[in-house]
Amino acid sequence: MRFLGSDSLEIAGPREWEPATIELGVDAEAWESVQLSVNRRDIAVRAARIAGEAAVLADWDASGPGSYRIVLDKAGELQEATVTIASAKLGEAGLSALLEDLTLRLPTSIAVGIQRGGGLVGINLQPPGETTRAQDLLRLRRAIDGSASGPGLARILPAIATHPHRNLVTTAHWVPRERARRVPVAGIARTLTRPGNLDREGLPERAIDERVEHTFDVHENRLLKLFATELLARIRRLCLGAGPREVGELERLEAELTAAVDRALFLREVELPTQRPNRQTMVLTREPRYRTMLDRYLEYHRSVWATVSDPALDAPLANVPFLYELWGTLLVVDAVVAEATEAGYRVVHQRVARREPGELFVEVAPGGRPLVQLRHAATGDEVIVTPQRNFSTSGEYHSVSLTQRPDVTVEVRRDGRASEFVLFDPKYKLIADDQGSGTPVKADVDKMHAYRDAIRGPDNAHVVRFAATIYPGQSILYGQDIAALGALPERPGGFVDEARSALRRVLGVTAVTVATEAANEA
């Protein structure tokens, strides 16, 4: 199998969002017996000539970044191959920087910013520069390998597996009446009133039989399974964008912990807890093996670490567009919190950071509800960040044409005045540029004009002060209120400066000018 470009010349592989042709290395006369699928989707094949030679071909549709499994079935003989499309917009370095930002720097920066603004009281957060892979790796190594204070989970699990804690549990089963041995009193009425359960003589055909069985699905083992699951998930997350030396150490830790989990067969009967375990038991306190496990668990969760919570990070190459847009949204949140707190605003409500023991999950919850709300103590003005806010054709703040839904809406609300809005739309460019110019897609820029002109406030007044699409290219300004802001993961500082400058123009009216006017009047 080989790939051909639009000029019918061989290429190394398919490129991001560019169609290609697959030439299958099979006899052209047998093309009708050939079946081809890509990620389980059937692809039509055909016989044709390439450079005068007969060949079996198939069309490769324009596709985004990710891994694609190709299966060739020739009269029952299967051949498989995996093709990977890299991100042409970001490149390998850019994708690595994006994942580094999402997994380490950005969530901590947002959490620290919210804390400086008066939120997340009582949490000991380290500044972004101090939250490093080396620290996280050390934390994992102590939890899995152990330390001077005791063994880690890789040794604790096999020790527990020799004699895991279990409890007796009573279960109820419907059985034929002649096999019932222990019918509970409460089950007699259910047996007699069950629809269709009585025979012609009025006797039940089936009855409830109580049985006492041993189960490993107890609180202590659920905590153990949760701890192992958390550690494995953290290892996989840290592997994203890590260097060869770090990856080698992480793979070693993963292999040791996975082997220990595989030997602990009793865990297959144990469910993960539906909520975070938060109670002590006699077994956790007095049984040495479980006590050691609890010590490792508490040590691991003693420090609070911020991380982005999104399953797309587990398969980054298959979710590059989504992850870029998530990254852009979090960049805006970080910039708003930083700029607003510097202007004297305090956090009064936030739902972007969700605390659980040992970790702080940063996430963008859908539904058009505010992520962060800040209020200025002197003026009472508010700044509200909302993802996917809906501007319908009715309401105080509305659209005069069709419903508009910006990706990120920053509203500056003030008493006695109409709100002002700064809007951002992170977009990963899916359409290839002409001559590779790196300019924004016209439809994305047109959308910014639509936001500015369609979204209105009281008396149909224009309320959008700035609207920008965010894309992996160079910044272009279209006057004072429309822009395409370039944001590259390996160089995010330029975008942050431009976004904060746009926010400052609006926040300056509320936090500085109004306060100065009040002082002058006094």
PDB file of C-alpha atoms in Angstrom, residues 160-436:
ATOM      1  CA  ILE A 160      -3.009  -7.672  50.255  1.00  0.00           C
ATOM      2  CA  ALA A 161      -3.883 -10.089  47.420  1.00  0.00           C
ATOM      3  CA  THR A 162      -2.716 -13.071  49.513  1.00  0.00           C
ATOM      4  CA  HIS A 163      -5.544 -12.478  51.972  1.00  0.00           C
ATOM      5  CA  PRO A 164      -7.741  -9.515  51.018  1.00  0.00           C
ATOM      6  CA  HIS A 165     -10.363  -8.195  53.381  1.00  0.00           C
ATOM      7  CA  ARG A 166     -13.893  -9.397  52.688  1.00  0.00           C
ATOM      8  CA  ASN A 167     -17.317  -9.206  54.321  1.00  0.00           C
ATOM      9  CA  LEU A 168     -20.376 -11.400  54.505  1.00  0.00           C
ATOM     10  CA  VAL A 169     -23.296 -10.060  52.547  1.00  0.00           C
ATOM     11  CA  THR A 170     -26.858 -11.285  52.315  1.00  0.00           C
ATOM     12  CA  THR A 171     -28.314 -11.534  48.813  1.00  0.00           C
ATOM     13  CA  ALA A 172     -31.775 -12.503  47.615  1.00  0.00           C
ATOM     14  CA  HIS A 173     -32.408 -14.746  44.604  1.00  0.00           C
ATOM     15  CA  TRP A 174     -35.558 -15.995  42.886  1.00  0.00           C
ATOM     16  CA  VAL A 175     -35.364 -19.786  42.728  1.00  0.00           C
ATOM     17  CA  PRO A 176     -37.858 -22.638  42.073  1.00  0.00           C
ATOM     18  CA  ARG A 177     -39.840 -23.197  45.270  1.00  0.00           C
ATOM     19  CA  GLU A 178     -38.425 -26.664  45.846  1.00  0.00           C
ATOM     20  CA  ARG A 179     -34.901 -25.168  45.966  1.00  0.00           C
ATOM     21  CA  ALA A 180     -35.741 -22.389  48.436  1.00  0.00           C
ATOM     22  CA  ARG A 181     -33.993 -22.975  51.760  1.00  0.00           C
ATOM     23  CA  ARG A 182     -34.229 -19.651  53.574  1.00  0.00           C
ATOM     24  CA  VAL A 183     -37.244 -17.520  52.667  1.00  0.00           C
ATOM     25  CA  PRO A 184     -37.192 -14.197  54.555  1.00  0.00           C
ATOM     26  CA  VAL A 185     -40.384 -13.054  56.240  1.00  0.00           C
ATOM     27  CA  ALA A 186     -40.417  -9.874  54.160  1.00  0.00           C
ATOM     28  CA  GLY A 187     -40.133 -11.982  50.999  1.00  0.00           C
ATOM     29  CA  ILE A 188     -43.239 -14.078  51.614  1.00  0.00           C
ATOM     30  CA  ALA A 189     -45.621 -11.326  50.558  1.00  0.00           C
ATOM     31  CA  ARG A 190     -43.545 -10.588  47.430  1.00  0.00           C
ATOM     32  CA  THR A 191     -43.529 -14.287  46.563  1.00  0.00           C
ATOM     33  CA  LEU A 192     -47.316 -14.572  46.829  1.00  0.00           C
ATOM     34  CA  THR A 193     -48.132 -11.304  45.036  1.00  0.00           C
ATOM     35  CA  ARG A 194     -45.648 -11.548  42.170  1.00  0.00           C
ATOM     36  CA  PRO A 195     -47.656 -11.489  38.897  1.00  0.00           C
ATOM     37  CA  GLY A 196     -47.891 -14.912  37.254  1.00  0.00           C
ATOM     38  CA  ASN A 197     -46.041 -16.647  40.094  1.00  0.00           C
ATOM     39  CA  LEU A 198     -48.915 -18.821  41.413  1.00  0.00           C
ATOM     40  CA  ASP A 199     -49.803 -22.153  39.817  1.00  0.00           C
ATOM     41  CA  ARG A 200     -53.318 -23.605  39.475  1.00  0.00           C
ATOM     42  CA  GLU A 201     -53.265 -24.784  43.075  1.00  0.00           C
ATOM     43  CA  GLY A 202     -52.338 -21.326  44.357  1.00  0.00           C
ATOM     44  CA  LEU A 203     -48.775 -22.321  45.236  1.00  0.00           C
ATOM     45  CA  PRO A 204     -45.837 -20.128  44.209  1.00  0.00           C
ATOM     46  CA  GLU A 205     -43.722 -21.445  41.361  1.00  0.00           C
ATOM     47  CA  ARG A 206     -40.659 -19.414  42.446  1.00  0.00           C
ATOM     48  CA  ALA A 207     -39.667 -18.034  45.832  1.00  0.00           C
ATOM     49  CA  ILE A 208     -37.124 -15.599  47.256  1.00  0.00           C
ATOM     50  CA  ASP A 209     -34.169 -17.426  48.786  1.00  0.00           C
ATOM     51  CA  GLU A 210     -31.671 -15.581  50.990  1.00  0.00           C
ATOM     52  CA  ARG A 211     -28.012 -16.504  50.728  1.00  0.00           C
ATOM     53  CA  VAL A 212     -25.011 -15.360  52.710  1.00  0.00           C
ATOM     54  CA  GLU A 213     -21.909 -14.903  50.573  1.00  0.00           C
ATOM     55  CA  HIS A 214     -18.445 -13.453  50.931  1.00  0.00           C
ATOM     56  CA  THR A 215     -17.686 -10.308  48.908  1.00  0.00           C
ATOM     57  CA  PHE A 216     -14.487  -8.361  48.258  1.00  0.00           C
ATOM     58  CA  ASP A 217     -16.513  -5.322  47.165  1.00  0.00           C
ATOM     59  CA  VAL A 218     -16.033  -3.440  50.441  1.00  0.00           C
ATOM     60  CA  HIS A 219     -15.032   0.118  51.343  1.00  0.00           C
ATOM     61  CA  GLU A 220     -11.351  -0.681  51.963  1.00  0.00           C
ATOM     62  CA  ASN A 221     -10.881  -2.458  48.618  1.00  0.00           C
ATOM     63  CA  ARG A 222     -12.773   0.264  46.772  1.00  0.00           C
ATOM     64  CA  LEU A 223     -10.320   2.813  48.169  1.00  0.00           C
ATOM     65  CA  LEU A 224      -7.434   0.559  47.087  1.00  0.00           C
ATOM     66  CA  LYS A 225      -8.785   0.232  43.536  1.00  0.00           C
ATOM     67  CA  LEU A 226      -9.458   3.972  43.320  1.00  0.00           C
ATOM     68  CA  PHE A 227      -5.875   4.746  44.366  1.00  0.00           C
ATOM     69  CA  ALA A 228      -4.393   2.393  41.758  1.00  0.00           C
ATOM     70  CA  THR A 229      -6.701   3.799  39.058  1.00  0.00           C
ATOM     71  CA  GLU A 230      -5.730   7.390  39.938  1.00  0.00           C
ATOM     72  CA  LEU A 231      -2.015   6.603  39.759  1.00  0.00           C
ATOM     73  CA  LEU A 232      -2.273   4.862  36.371  1.00  0.00           C
ATOM     74  CA  ALA A 233      -4.348   7.738  34.946  1.00  0.00           C
ATOM     75  CA  ARG A 234      -1.802  10.279  36.209  1.00  0.00           C
ATOM     76  CA  ILE A 235       1.079   8.322  34.664  1.00  0.00           C
ATOM     77  CA  ARG A 236      -0.614   8.284  31.260  1.00  0.00           C
ATOM     78  CA  ARG A 237      -1.365  12.000  31.518  1.00  0.00           C
ATOM     79  CA  LEU A 238       2.259  12.841  32.368  1.00  0.00           C
ATOM     80  CA  CYS A 239       3.525  10.813  29.395  1.00  0.00           C
ATOM     81  CA  LEU A 240       1.951  13.428  27.092  1.00  0.00           C
ATOM     82  CA  GLY A 241       4.749  15.644  25.880  1.00  0.00           C
ATOM     83  CA  ALA A 242       7.357  14.134  28.245  1.00  0.00           C
ATOM     84  CA  GLY A 243      10.965  13.640  27.193  1.00  0.00           C
ATOM     85  CA  PRO A 244      12.484  10.189  26.483  1.00  0.00           C
ATOM     86  CA  ARG A 245      14.076   9.920  29.935  1.00  0.00           C
ATOM     87  CA  GLU A 246      10.839  10.820  31.738  1.00  0.00           C
ATOM     88  CA  VAL A 247       8.787   8.515  29.506  1.00  0.00           C
ATOM     89  CA  GLY A 248      11.114   5.619  30.355  1.00  0.00           C
ATOM     90  CA  GLU A 249      10.640   6.183  34.091  1.00  0.00           C
ATOM     91  CA  LEU A 250       6.867   6.604  33.730  1.00  0.00           C
ATOM     92  CA  GLU A 251       6.605   3.425  31.659  1.00  0.00           C
ATOM     93  CA  ARG A 252       8.544   1.544  34.341  1.00  0.00           C
ATOM     94  CA  LEU A 253       6.180   2.764  37.059  1.00  0.00           C
ATOM     95  CA  GLU A 254       3.155   1.911  34.912  1.00  0.00           C
ATOM     96  CA  ALA A 255       4.470  -1.601  34.203  1.00  0.00           C
ATOM     97  CA  GLU A 256       5.152  -2.311  37.885  1.00  0.00           C
ATOM     98  CA  LEU A 257       1.775  -1.042  39.067  1.00  0.00           C
ATOM     99  CA  THR A 258      -0.128  -2.759  36.231  1.00  0.00           C
ATOM    100  CA  ALA A 259       1.562  -6.088  37.061  1.00  0.00           C
ATOM    101  CA  ALA A 260       0.599  -5.677  40.722  1.00  0.00           C
ATOM    102  CA  VAL A 261      -3.015  -4.903  39.787  1.00  0.00           C
ATOM    103  CA  ASP A 262      -3.153  -7.907  37.463  1.00  0.00           C
ATOM    104  CA  ARG A 263      -2.001 -10.204  40.287  1.00  0.00           C
ATOM    105  CA  ALA A 264      -4.661  -8.821  42.620  1.00  0.00           C
ATOM    106  CA  LEU A 265      -7.464 -10.886  41.066  1.00  0.00           C
ATOM    107  CA  PHE A 266      -9.908  -9.967  43.836  1.00  0.00           C
ATOM    108  CA  LEU A 267     -10.035  -6.384  42.474  1.00  0.00           C
ATOM    109  CA  ARG A 268     -12.041  -7.674  39.505  1.00  0.00           C
ATOM    110  CA  GLU A 269     -14.995  -8.069  41.875  1.00  0.00           C
ATOM    111  CA  VAL A 270     -14.550  -4.569  43.313  1.00  0.00           C
ATOM    112  CA  GLU A 271     -16.424  -1.545  41.971  1.00  0.00           C
ATOM    113  CA  LEU A 272     -14.961   1.941  41.927  1.00  0.00           C
ATOM    114  CA  PRO A 273     -16.612   4.155  44.557  1.00  0.00           C
ATOM    115  CA  THR A 274     -19.308   6.500  43.295  1.00  0.00           C
ATOM    116  CA  GLN A 275     -17.972   9.251  45.555  1.00  0.00           C
ATOM    117  CA  ARG A 276     -14.640  10.021  47.172  1.00  0.00           C
ATOM    118  CA  PRO A 277     -14.084   7.730  50.220  1.00  0.00           C
ATOM    119  CA  ASN A 278     -13.822   9.899  53.323  1.00  0.00           C
ATOM    120  CA  ARG A 279     -14.278   7.621  56.333  1.00  0.00           C
ATOM    121  CA  GLN A 280     -11.932   5.579  58.469  1.00  0.00           C
ATOM    122  CA  THR A 281     -12.632   1.947  59.378  1.00  0.00           C
ATOM    123  CA  MET A 282     -11.129  -0.482  61.851  1.00  0.00           C
ATOM    124  CA  VAL A 283      -9.507  -2.389  58.975  1.00  0.00           C
ATOM    125  CA  LEU A 284      -7.821   0.766  57.618  1.00  0.00           C
ATOM    126  CA  THR A 285      -6.655   1.698  61.092  1.00  0.00           C
ATOM    127  CA  ARG A 286      -5.444  -1.633  62.495  1.00  0.00           C
ATOM    128  CA  GLU A 287      -4.700  -4.022  59.600  1.00  0.00           C
ATOM    129  CA  PRO A 288      -1.004  -3.303  58.763  1.00  0.00           C
ATOM    130  CA  ARG A 289      -1.246  -3.801  54.992  1.00  0.00           C
ATOM    131  CA  TYR A 290      -4.329  -1.630  54.593  1.00  0.00           C
ATOM    132  CA  ARG A 291      -2.917   0.938  57.003  1.00  0.00           C
ATOM    133  CA  THR A 292       0.220   1.252  54.856  1.00  0.00           C
ATOM    134  CA  MET A 293      -1.942   1.665  51.765  1.00  0.00           C
ATOM    135  CA  LEU A 294      -3.907   4.412  53.506  1.00  0.00           C
ATOM    136  CA  ASP A 295      -0.671   6.174  54.499  1.00  0.00           C
ATOM    137  CA  ARG A 296       0.497   6.187  50.860  1.00  0.00           C
ATOM    138  CA  TYR A 297      -2.925   7.437  49.731  1.00  0.00           C
ATOM    139  CA  LEU A 298      -2.952  10.307  52.244  1.00  0.00           C
ATOM    140  CA  GLU A 299       0.656  11.226  51.444  1.00  0.00           C
ATOM    141  CA  TYR A 300      -0.107  11.327  47.724  1.00  0.00           C
ATOM    142  CA  HIS A 301      -3.128  13.591  48.286  1.00  0.00           C
ATOM    143  CA  ARG A 302      -1.516  15.843  50.877  1.00  0.00           C
ATOM    144  CA  SER A 303      -0.493  18.481  48.318  1.00  0.00           C
ATOM    145  CA  VAL A 304      -3.034  19.994  45.951  1.00  0.00           C
ATOM    146  CA  TRP A 305      -2.185  19.777  42.250  1.00  0.00           C
ATOM    147  CA  ALA A 306      -4.188  21.459  39.526  1.00  0.00           C
ATOM    148  CA  THR A 307      -4.970  19.596  36.322  1.00  0.00           C
ATOM    149  CA  VAL A 308      -7.355  19.915  33.393  1.00  0.00           C
ATOM    150  CA  SER A 309     -10.207  17.420  33.584  1.00  0.00           C
ATOM    151  CA  ASP A 310     -11.157  16.250  30.108  1.00  0.00           C
ATOM    152  CA  PRO A 311     -11.122  12.739  28.590  1.00  0.00           C
ATOM    153  CA  ALA A 312      -9.887  14.174  25.271  1.00  0.00           C
ATOM    154  CA  LEU A 313      -6.427  14.447  26.837  1.00  0.00           C
ATOM    155  CA  ASP A 314      -6.243  10.648  26.988  1.00  0.00           C
ATOM    156  CA  ALA A 315      -6.181  10.503  23.161  1.00  0.00           C
ATOM    157  CA  PRO A 316      -4.640  13.848  22.186  1.00  0.00           C
ATOM    158  CA  LEU A 317      -3.793  13.113  18.566  1.00  0.00           C
ATOM    159  CA  ALA A 318      -7.403  12.202  17.829  1.00  0.00           C
ATOM    160  CA  ASN A 319      -8.686  15.391  19.482  1.00  0.00           C
ATOM    161  CA  VAL A 320      -6.278  18.126  18.379  1.00  0.00           C
ATOM    162  CA  PRO A 321      -8.960  20.607  17.181  1.00  0.00           C
ATOM    163  CA  PHE A 322     -10.973  20.215  20.390  1.00  0.00           C
ATOM    164  CA  LEU A 323      -7.895  20.460  22.617  1.00  0.00           C
ATOM    165  CA  TYR A 324      -6.703  23.597  20.822  1.00  0.00           C
ATOM    166  CA  GLU A 325     -10.079  25.249  21.319  1.00  0.00           C
ATOM    167  CA  LEU A 326     -10.162  24.131  24.979  1.00  0.00           C
ATOM    168  CA  TRP A 327      -6.674  25.576  25.392  1.00  0.00           C
ATOM    169  CA  GLY A 328      -7.791  28.862  23.812  1.00  0.00           C
ATOM    170  CA  THR A 329     -10.800  29.066  26.122  1.00  0.00           C
ATOM    171  CA  LEU A 330      -8.653  28.478  29.214  1.00  0.00           C
ATOM    172  CA  LEU A 331      -6.143  31.077  27.999  1.00  0.00           C
ATOM    173  CA  VAL A 332      -8.983  33.609  27.920  1.00  0.00           C
ATOM    174  CA  VAL A 333     -10.153  32.622  31.414  1.00  0.00           C
ATOM    175  CA  ASP A 334      -6.582  32.955  32.714  1.00  0.00           C
ATOM    176  CA  ALA A 335      -6.159  36.372  31.079  1.00  0.00           C
ATOM    177  CA  VAL A 336      -9.497  37.676  32.405  1.00  0.00           C
ATOM    178  CA  VAL A 337      -8.807  36.537  35.969  1.00  0.00           C
ATOM    179  CA  ALA A 338      -5.291  38.015  35.908  1.00  0.00           C
ATOM    180  CA  GLU A 339      -6.370  41.350  34.415  1.00  0.00           C
ATOM    181  CA  ALA A 340      -9.458  41.726  36.595  1.00  0.00           C
ATOM    182  CA  THR A 341      -7.698  40.921  39.877  1.00  0.00           C
ATOM    183  CA  GLU A 342      -4.969  43.442  39.028  1.00  0.00           C
ATOM    184  CA  ALA A 343      -7.727  46.023  38.467  1.00  0.00           C
ATOM    185  CA  GLY A 344      -9.113  45.387  41.953  1.00  0.00           C
ATOM    186  CA  TYR A 345     -11.812  42.786  41.277  1.00  0.00           C
ATOM    187  CA  ARG A 346     -12.428  39.874  43.653  1.00  0.00           C
ATOM    188  CA  VAL A 347     -13.802  36.431  42.840  1.00  0.00           C
ATOM    189  CA  VAL A 348     -17.376  36.041  44.118  1.00  0.00           C
ATOM    190  CA  HIS A 349     -18.284  32.846  42.247  1.00  0.00           C
ATOM    191  CA  GLN A 350     -16.408  30.301  40.197  1.00  0.00           C
ATOM    192  CA  ARG A 351     -17.084  26.862  38.745  1.00  0.00           C
ATOM    193  CA  VAL A 352     -13.970  26.430  36.612  1.00  0.00           C
ATOM    194  CA  ALA A 353     -11.943  24.819  39.445  1.00  0.00           C
ATOM    195  CA  ARG A 354     -13.429  21.790  41.198  1.00  0.00           C
ATOM    196  CA  ARG A 355     -11.659  20.571  44.305  1.00  0.00           C
ATOM    197  CA  GLU A 356     -11.227  16.935  45.267  1.00  0.00           C
ATOM    198  CA  PRO A 357      -8.790  15.505  47.826  1.00  0.00           C
ATOM    199  CA  GLY A 358      -5.277  15.934  46.468  1.00  0.00           C
ATOM    200  CA  GLU A 359      -6.245  17.498  43.151  1.00  0.00           C
ATOM    201  CA  LEU A 360      -7.927  20.540  41.727  1.00  0.00           C
ATOM    202  CA  PHE A 361      -9.706  19.860  38.444  1.00  0.00           C
ATOM    203  CA  VAL A 362      -9.941  22.756  36.007  1.00  0.00           C
ATOM    204  CA  GLU A 363     -12.708  22.291  33.450  1.00  0.00           C
ATOM    205  CA  VAL A 364     -14.976  24.182  31.071  1.00  0.00           C
ATOM    206  CA  ALA A 365     -18.470  22.930  31.835  1.00  0.00           C
ATOM    207  CA  PRO A 366     -20.963  23.329  28.965  1.00  0.00           C
ATOM    208  CA  GLY A 367     -24.432  24.765  29.288  1.00  0.00           C
ATOM    209  CA  GLY A 368     -23.914  28.522  29.000  1.00  0.00           C
ATOM    210  CA  ARG A 369     -23.463  29.024  32.762  1.00  0.00           C
ATOM    211  CA  PRO A 370     -20.815  31.471  34.088  1.00  0.00           C
ATOM    212  CA  LEU A 371     -17.391  30.019  34.838  1.00  0.00           C
ATOM    213  CA  VAL A 372     -16.024  32.938  36.847  1.00  0.00           C
ATOM    214  CA  GLN A 373     -17.687  36.020  38.314  1.00  0.00           C
ATOM    215  CA  LEU A 374     -15.636  38.853  39.826  1.00  0.00           C
ATOM    216  CA  ARG A 375     -16.788  42.040  41.551  1.00  0.00           C
ATOM    217  CA  HIS A 376     -14.995  45.333  42.173  1.00  0.00           C
ATOM    218  CA  ALA A 377     -15.198  46.333  45.836  1.00  0.00           C
ATOM    219  CA  ALA A 378     -15.202  50.103  45.195  1.00  0.00           C
ATOM    220  CA  THR A 379     -17.538  50.339  42.208  1.00  0.00           C
ATOM    221  CA  GLY A 380     -19.658  47.181  42.482  1.00  0.00           C
ATOM    222  CA  ASP A 381     -18.956  46.473  38.807  1.00  0.00           C
ATOM    223  CA  GLU A 382     -18.770  42.818  37.769  1.00  0.00           C
ATOM    224  CA  VAL A 383     -16.850  40.763  35.220  1.00  0.00           C
ATOM    225  CA  ILE A 384     -18.477  37.495  34.163  1.00  0.00           C
ATOM    226  CA  VAL A 385     -16.904  34.844  31.915  1.00  0.00           C
ATOM    227  CA  THR A 386     -19.402  32.497  30.246  1.00  0.00           C
ATOM    228  CA  PRO A 387     -18.737  29.779  27.645  1.00  0.00           C
ATOM    229  CA  GLN A 388     -21.285  29.233  24.891  1.00  0.00           C
ATOM    230  CA  ARG A 389     -23.588  32.037  26.041  1.00  0.00           C
ATOM    231  CA  ASN A 390     -26.738  32.143  23.965  1.00  0.00           C
ATOM    232  CA  PHE A 391     -27.905  35.496  22.531  1.00  0.00           C
ATOM    233  CA  SER A 392     -31.396  34.788  21.179  1.00  0.00           C
ATOM    234  CA  THR A 393     -33.661  37.237  19.391  1.00  0.00           C
ATOM    235  CA  SER A 394     -35.362  38.270  22.650  1.00  0.00           C
ATOM    236  CA  GLY A 395     -34.187  39.491  26.031  1.00  0.00           C
ATOM    237  CA  GLU A 396     -32.292  42.487  27.353  1.00  0.00           C
ATOM    238  CA  TYR A 397     -29.122  41.409  25.568  1.00  0.00           C
ATOM    239  CA  HIS A 398     -30.143  39.821  22.308  1.00  0.00           C
ATOM    240  CA  SER A 399     -29.436  39.375  18.611  1.00  0.00           C
ATOM    241  CA  VAL A 400     -31.262  41.494  16.065  1.00  0.00           C
ATOM    242  CA  SER A 401     -30.948  38.762  13.425  1.00  0.00           C
ATOM    243  CA  LEU A 402     -30.195  35.108  14.158  1.00  0.00           C
ATOM    244  CA  THR A 403     -29.208  33.499  17.458  1.00  0.00           C
ATOM    245  CA  GLN A 404     -25.531  34.078  18.226  1.00  0.00           C
ATOM    246  CA  ARG A 405     -23.424  31.855  20.502  1.00  0.00           C
ATOM    247  CA  PRO A 406     -19.804  32.992  21.012  1.00  0.00           C
ATOM    248  CA  ASP A 407     -17.393  30.438  22.449  1.00  0.00           C
ATOM    249  CA  VAL A 408     -16.337  32.745  25.295  1.00  0.00           C
ATOM    250  CA  THR A 409     -18.279  35.817  26.424  1.00  0.00           C
ATOM    251  CA  VAL A 410     -16.713  38.314  28.841  1.00  0.00           C
ATOM    252  CA  GLU A 411     -19.382  40.644  30.186  1.00  0.00           C
ATOM    253  CA  VAL A 412     -18.509  43.793  32.125  1.00  0.00           C
ATOM    254  CA  ARG A 413     -21.635  44.651  34.088  1.00  0.00           C
ATOM    255  CA  ARG A 414     -22.157  47.996  35.835  1.00  0.00           C
ATOM    256  CA  ASP A 415     -25.035  49.550  37.758  1.00  0.00           C
ATOM    257  CA  GLY A 416     -27.083  52.049  35.808  1.00  0.00           C
ATOM    258  CA  ARG A 417     -25.249  51.405  32.538  1.00  0.00           C
ATOM    259  CA  ALA A 418     -25.493  48.895  29.748  1.00  0.00           C
ATOM    260  CA  SER A 419     -23.085  45.976  29.937  1.00  0.00           C
ATOM    261  CA  GLU A 420     -20.121  45.811  27.590  1.00  0.00           C
ATOM    262  CA  PHE A 421     -18.928  42.586  25.987  1.00  0.00           C
ATOM    263  CA  VAL A 422     -15.590  41.190  24.828  1.00  0.00           C
ATOM    264  CA  LEU A 423     -16.004  38.010  22.756  1.00  0.00           C
ATOM    265  CA  PHE A 424     -13.538  35.282  21.778  1.00  0.00           C
ATOM    266  CA  ASP A 425     -13.913  32.287  19.458  1.00  0.00           C
ATOM    267  CA  PRO A 426     -10.993  29.802  19.573  1.00  0.00           C
ATOM    268  CA  LYS A 427     -10.862  27.971  16.236  1.00  0.00           C
ATOM    269  CA  TYR A 428      -8.431  25.329  15.074  1.00  0.00           C
ATOM    270  CA  LYS A 429      -8.073  25.976  11.338  1.00  0.00           C
ATOM    271  CA  LEU A 430      -9.342  22.895   9.577  1.00  0.00           C
ATOM    272  CA  ILE A 431      -9.236  24.296   6.024  1.00  0.00           C
ATOM    273  CA  ALA A 432      -5.787  24.384   4.429  1.00  0.00           C
ATOM    274  CA  ASP A 433      -4.469  27.812   3.492  1.00  0.00           C
ATOM    275  CA  ASP A 434      -3.807  28.851  -0.095  1.00  0.00           C
ATOM    276  CA  GLN A 435      -0.021  28.863  -0.606  1.00  0.00           C
ATOM    277  CA  GLY A 436       0.320  28.129   3.125  1.00  0.00           C
TER     278      GLY A 436
END
